[in-house]
Short mmCIF file of C-alpha atoms in Angstrom, two decimals:
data_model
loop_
_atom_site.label_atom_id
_atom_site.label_comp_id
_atom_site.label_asym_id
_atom_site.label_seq_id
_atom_site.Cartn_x
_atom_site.Cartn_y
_atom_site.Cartn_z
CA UNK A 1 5.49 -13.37 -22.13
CA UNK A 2 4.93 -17.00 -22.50
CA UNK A 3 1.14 -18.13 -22.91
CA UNK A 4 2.41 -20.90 -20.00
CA UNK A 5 3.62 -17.68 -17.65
CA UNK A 6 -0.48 -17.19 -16.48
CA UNK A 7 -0.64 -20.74 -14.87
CA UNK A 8 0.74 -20.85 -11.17
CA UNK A 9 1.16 -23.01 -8.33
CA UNK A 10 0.28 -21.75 -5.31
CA UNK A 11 -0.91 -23.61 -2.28
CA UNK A 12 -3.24 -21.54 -1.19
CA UNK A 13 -5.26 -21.74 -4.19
CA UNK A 14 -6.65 -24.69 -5.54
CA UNK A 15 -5.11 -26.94 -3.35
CA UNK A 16 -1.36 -26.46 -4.69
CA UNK A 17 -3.19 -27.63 -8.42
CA UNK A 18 -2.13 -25.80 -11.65
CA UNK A 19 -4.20 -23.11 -11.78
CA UNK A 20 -5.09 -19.56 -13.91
CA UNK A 21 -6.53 -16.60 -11.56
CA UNK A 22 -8.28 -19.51 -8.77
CA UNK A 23 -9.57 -21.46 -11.39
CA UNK A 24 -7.97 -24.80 -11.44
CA UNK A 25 -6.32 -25.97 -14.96
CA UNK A 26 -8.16 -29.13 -14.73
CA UNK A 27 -11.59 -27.33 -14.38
CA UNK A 28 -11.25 -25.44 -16.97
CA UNK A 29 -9.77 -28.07 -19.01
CA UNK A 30 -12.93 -30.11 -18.19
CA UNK A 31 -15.65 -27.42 -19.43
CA UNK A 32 -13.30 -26.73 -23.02
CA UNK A 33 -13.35 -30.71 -23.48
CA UNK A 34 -17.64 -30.71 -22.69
CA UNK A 35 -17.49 -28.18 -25.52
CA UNK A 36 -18.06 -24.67 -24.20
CA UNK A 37 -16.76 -22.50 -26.43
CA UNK A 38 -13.76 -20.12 -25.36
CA UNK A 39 -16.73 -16.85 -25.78
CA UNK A 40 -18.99 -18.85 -23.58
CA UNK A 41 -16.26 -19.45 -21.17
CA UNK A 42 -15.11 -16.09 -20.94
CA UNK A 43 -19.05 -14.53 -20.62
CA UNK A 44 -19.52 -16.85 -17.31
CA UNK A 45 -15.95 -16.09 -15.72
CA UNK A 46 -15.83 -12.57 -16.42
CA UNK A 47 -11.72 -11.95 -15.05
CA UNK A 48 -9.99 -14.78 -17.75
CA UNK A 49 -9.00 -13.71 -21.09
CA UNK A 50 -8.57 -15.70 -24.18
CA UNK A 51 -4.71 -16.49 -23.25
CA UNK A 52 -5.77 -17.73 -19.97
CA UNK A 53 -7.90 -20.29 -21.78
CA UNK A 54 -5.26 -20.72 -24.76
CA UNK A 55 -2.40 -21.51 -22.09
CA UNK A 56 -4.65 -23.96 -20.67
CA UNK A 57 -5.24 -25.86 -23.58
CA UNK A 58 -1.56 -25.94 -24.27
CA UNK A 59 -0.68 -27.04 -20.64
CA UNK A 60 -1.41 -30.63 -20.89
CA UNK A 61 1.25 -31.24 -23.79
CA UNK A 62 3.70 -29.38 -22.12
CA UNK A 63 3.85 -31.32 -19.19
CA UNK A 64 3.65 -34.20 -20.38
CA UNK A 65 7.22 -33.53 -21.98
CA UNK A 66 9.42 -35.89 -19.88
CA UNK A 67 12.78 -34.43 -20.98
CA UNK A 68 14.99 -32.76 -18.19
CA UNK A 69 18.46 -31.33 -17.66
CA UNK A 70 19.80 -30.42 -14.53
CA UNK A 71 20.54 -27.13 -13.60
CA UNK A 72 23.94 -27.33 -13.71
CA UNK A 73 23.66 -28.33 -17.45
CA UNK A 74 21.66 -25.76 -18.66
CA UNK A 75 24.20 -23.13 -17.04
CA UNK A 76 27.53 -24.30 -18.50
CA UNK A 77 25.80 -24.11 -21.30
CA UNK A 78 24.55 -20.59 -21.37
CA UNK A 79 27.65 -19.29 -19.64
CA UNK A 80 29.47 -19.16 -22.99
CA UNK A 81 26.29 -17.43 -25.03
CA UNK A 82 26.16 -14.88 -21.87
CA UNK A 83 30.17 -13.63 -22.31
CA UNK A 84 29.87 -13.49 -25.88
CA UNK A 85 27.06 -11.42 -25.35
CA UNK A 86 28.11 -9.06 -22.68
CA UNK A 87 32.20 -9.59 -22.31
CA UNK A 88 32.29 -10.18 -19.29
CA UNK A 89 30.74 -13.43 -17.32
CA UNK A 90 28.91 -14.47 -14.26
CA UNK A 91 29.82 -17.29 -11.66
CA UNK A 92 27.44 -20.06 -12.24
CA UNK A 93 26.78 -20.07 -8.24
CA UNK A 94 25.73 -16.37 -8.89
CA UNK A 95 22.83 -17.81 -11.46
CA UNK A 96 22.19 -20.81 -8.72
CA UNK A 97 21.23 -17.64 -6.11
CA UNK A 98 19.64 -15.53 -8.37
CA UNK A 99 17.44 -17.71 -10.59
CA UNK A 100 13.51 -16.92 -11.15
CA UNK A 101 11.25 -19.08 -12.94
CA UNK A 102 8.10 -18.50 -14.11
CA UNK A 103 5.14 -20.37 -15.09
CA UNK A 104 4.30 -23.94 -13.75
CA UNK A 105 6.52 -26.65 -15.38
CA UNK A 106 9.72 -25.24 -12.78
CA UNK A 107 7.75 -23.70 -10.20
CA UNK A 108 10.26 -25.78 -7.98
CA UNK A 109 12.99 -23.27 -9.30
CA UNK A 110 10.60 -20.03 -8.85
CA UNK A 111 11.38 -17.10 -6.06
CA UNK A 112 8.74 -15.49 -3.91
CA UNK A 113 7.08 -12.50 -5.16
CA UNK A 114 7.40 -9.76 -2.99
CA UNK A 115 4.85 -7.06 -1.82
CA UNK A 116 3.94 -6.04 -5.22
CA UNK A 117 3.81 -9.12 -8.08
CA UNK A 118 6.41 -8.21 -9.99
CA UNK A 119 9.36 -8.01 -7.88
CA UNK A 120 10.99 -11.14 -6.22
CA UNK A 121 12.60 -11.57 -2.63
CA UNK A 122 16.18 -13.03 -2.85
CA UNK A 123 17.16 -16.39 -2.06
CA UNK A 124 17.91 -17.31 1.43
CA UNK A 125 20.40 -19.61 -0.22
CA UNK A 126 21.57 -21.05 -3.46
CA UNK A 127 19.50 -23.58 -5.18
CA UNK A 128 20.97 -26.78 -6.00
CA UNK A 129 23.02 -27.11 -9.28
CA UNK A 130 21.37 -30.96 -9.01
CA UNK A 131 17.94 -29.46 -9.54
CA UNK A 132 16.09 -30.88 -12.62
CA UNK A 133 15.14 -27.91 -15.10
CA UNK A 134 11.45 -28.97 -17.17
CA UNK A 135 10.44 -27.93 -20.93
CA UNK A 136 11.15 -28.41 -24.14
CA UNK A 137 11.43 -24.54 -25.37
CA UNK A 138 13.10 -22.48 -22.35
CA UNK A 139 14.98 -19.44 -22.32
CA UNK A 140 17.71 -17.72 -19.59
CA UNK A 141 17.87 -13.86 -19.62
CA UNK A 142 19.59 -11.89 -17.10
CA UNK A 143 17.55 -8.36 -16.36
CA UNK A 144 20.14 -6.26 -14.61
CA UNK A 145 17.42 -3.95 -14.19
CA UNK A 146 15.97 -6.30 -11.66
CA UNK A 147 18.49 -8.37 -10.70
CA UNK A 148 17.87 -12.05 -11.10
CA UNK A 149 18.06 -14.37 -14.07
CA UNK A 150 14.38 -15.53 -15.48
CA UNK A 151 13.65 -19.38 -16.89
CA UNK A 152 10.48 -19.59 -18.98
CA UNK A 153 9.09 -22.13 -20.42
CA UNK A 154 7.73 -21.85 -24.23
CA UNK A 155 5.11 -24.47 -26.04
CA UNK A 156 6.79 -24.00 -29.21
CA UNK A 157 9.18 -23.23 -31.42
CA UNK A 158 6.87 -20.50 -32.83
CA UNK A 159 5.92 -18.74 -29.76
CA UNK A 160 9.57 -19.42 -28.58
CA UNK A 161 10.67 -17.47 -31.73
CA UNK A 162 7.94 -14.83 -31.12
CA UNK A 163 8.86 -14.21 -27.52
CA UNK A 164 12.63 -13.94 -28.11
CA UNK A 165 11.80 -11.44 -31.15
CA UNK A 166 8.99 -9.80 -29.26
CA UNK A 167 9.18 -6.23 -27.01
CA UNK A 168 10.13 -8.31 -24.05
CA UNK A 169 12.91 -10.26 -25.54
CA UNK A 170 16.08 -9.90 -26.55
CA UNK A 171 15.44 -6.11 -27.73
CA UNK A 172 13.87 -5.01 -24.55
CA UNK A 173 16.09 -2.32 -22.87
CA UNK A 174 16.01 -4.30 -19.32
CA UNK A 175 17.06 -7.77 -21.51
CA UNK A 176 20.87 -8.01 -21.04
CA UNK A 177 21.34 -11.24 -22.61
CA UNK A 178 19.25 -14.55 -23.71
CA UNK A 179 19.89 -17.83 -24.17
CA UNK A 180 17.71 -20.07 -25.58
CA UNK A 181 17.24 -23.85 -25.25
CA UNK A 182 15.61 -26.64 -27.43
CA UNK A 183 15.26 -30.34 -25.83
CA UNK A 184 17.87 -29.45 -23.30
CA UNK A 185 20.56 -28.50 -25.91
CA UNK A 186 21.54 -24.39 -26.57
CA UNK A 187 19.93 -23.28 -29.80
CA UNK A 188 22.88 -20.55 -31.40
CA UNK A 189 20.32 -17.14 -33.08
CA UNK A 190 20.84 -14.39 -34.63
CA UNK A 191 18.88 -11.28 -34.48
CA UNK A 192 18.17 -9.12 -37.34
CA UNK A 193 16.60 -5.94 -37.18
CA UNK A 194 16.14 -2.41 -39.39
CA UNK A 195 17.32 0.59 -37.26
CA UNK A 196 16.07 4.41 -37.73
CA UNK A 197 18.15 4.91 -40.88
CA UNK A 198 16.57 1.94 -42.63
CA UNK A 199 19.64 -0.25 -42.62
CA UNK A 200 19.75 -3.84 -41.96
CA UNK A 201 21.82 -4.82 -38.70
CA UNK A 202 22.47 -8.01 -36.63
CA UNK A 203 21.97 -7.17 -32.84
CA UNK A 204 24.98 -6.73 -30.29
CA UNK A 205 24.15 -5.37 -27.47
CA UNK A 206 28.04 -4.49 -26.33
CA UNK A 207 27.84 -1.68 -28.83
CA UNK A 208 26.06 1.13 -27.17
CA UNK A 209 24.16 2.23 -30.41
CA UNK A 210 22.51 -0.60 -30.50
CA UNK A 211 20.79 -0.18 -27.09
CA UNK A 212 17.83 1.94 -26.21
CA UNK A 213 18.06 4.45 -23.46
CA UNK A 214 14.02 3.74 -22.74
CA UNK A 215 12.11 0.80 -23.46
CA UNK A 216 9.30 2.52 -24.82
CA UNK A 217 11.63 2.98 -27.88
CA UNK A 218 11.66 -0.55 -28.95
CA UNK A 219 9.26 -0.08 -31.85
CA UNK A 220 11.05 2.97 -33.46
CA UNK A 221 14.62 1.13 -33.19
CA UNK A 222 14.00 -2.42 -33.73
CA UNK A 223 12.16 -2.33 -36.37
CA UNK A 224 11.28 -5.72 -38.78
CA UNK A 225 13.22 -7.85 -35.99
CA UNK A 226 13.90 -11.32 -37.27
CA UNK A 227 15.33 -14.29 -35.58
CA UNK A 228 17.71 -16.42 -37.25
CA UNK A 229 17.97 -20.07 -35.71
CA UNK A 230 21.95 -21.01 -36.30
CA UNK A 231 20.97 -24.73 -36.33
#
């Protein structure tokens, strides 16, 4: 997960400010830049962790990214990566009604959470294909498993390669398909991984060998996973 996924937006807390658990970004921004030190920070305000404080020191540079796409944009361009990847495609007006995002730089774009945090309640209706879409690293994956698409926003190209590499990425069981974004334009990847027998494969996840019956087996499977940016 993106160190950026911990801020929200919520206007009930903090006034509708950025915030991380109901400390506002700006707050904590103000103590790291008197010089407490991220161990003093976390002895006084027992329920952050280091990320918390990490994502809040990257916050300021990625909003302060200017470029934008609209939504429409960024789905005629991942409709292509999204049939490749799965044979079949979806309506864009299906990813208009069914679009999450997460973390603060598109919280215009983000669903409700439900009773419990980690499900979302469906759109009463579509959202606008005019909508601008915010970040410099994003990626769109569709989770059949829960049914909506999920924007997040990365703060580099590192953690962007991390995250699409990582246990909830592309290799995760409840990942159908990613597509990943760099200043507004699809970045092409390839992923590389060693399965159980040792051998070296690229990842496609129409081939049912390829894909895990239970998440939990993502270590044992994908093992030495490597992305490969097809720049």
């Amino acid at each position: 997960m993106s160190l950026l996924a911990c801020i929200k937006i919520d206007p009930a807390i903090c006034n509708g400010k950025p915030s991380v658990c109901h400390y506002s970004v700006e707050w904590l921004l103000s103590l790291l830049r008197a010089g407490h030190t991220h161990e003093e920070i976390l002895a006084h305000y027992g329920d952050l962790w280091i990320d918390d404080l990490l994502a809040v020191e990257a916050y300021p540079a990625a909003a302060e990214y200017q470029g934008s796409i609209t939504l429409r944009e960024l789905v005629q361009q991942a409709l292509p990566c999204f049939r490749e990847t799965m044979d079949f495609g979806f309506p864009a007006e299906f990813i208009y009604e069914t679009l999450h995002a997460s973390g603060p730089l598109n919280h215009h774009l983000t669903m409700r959470h439900g009773r419990f945090f980690c499900y979302v309640e469906p759109r009463t209706s579509p959202l606008s294909p005019d909508s601008r879409v915010f970040g410099q690293y994003m990626t769109l994956s569709w989770h059949s498993h829960d049914g909506f698409f999920r924007l997040s926003n990365y703060i580099s190209r590192d953690e962007l390669t991390y995250e699409v590499g990582g246990p909830a990425g592309i290799c995760n069981s409840y990942t159908d398909c990613l597509a990943v974004f760099e200043n507004g334009q699809l970045l092409p990847y390839r992923t590389h991984y060693t399965d159980l027998h040792g051998v070296r494969k690229v990842l496609d996840k129409r081939h049912e060998e390829h894909v895990p019956e239970d998440s939990e087996w993502f270590i044992e499977l994908y093992r030495d996973v490597e992305i490969e940016w097809l720049e």
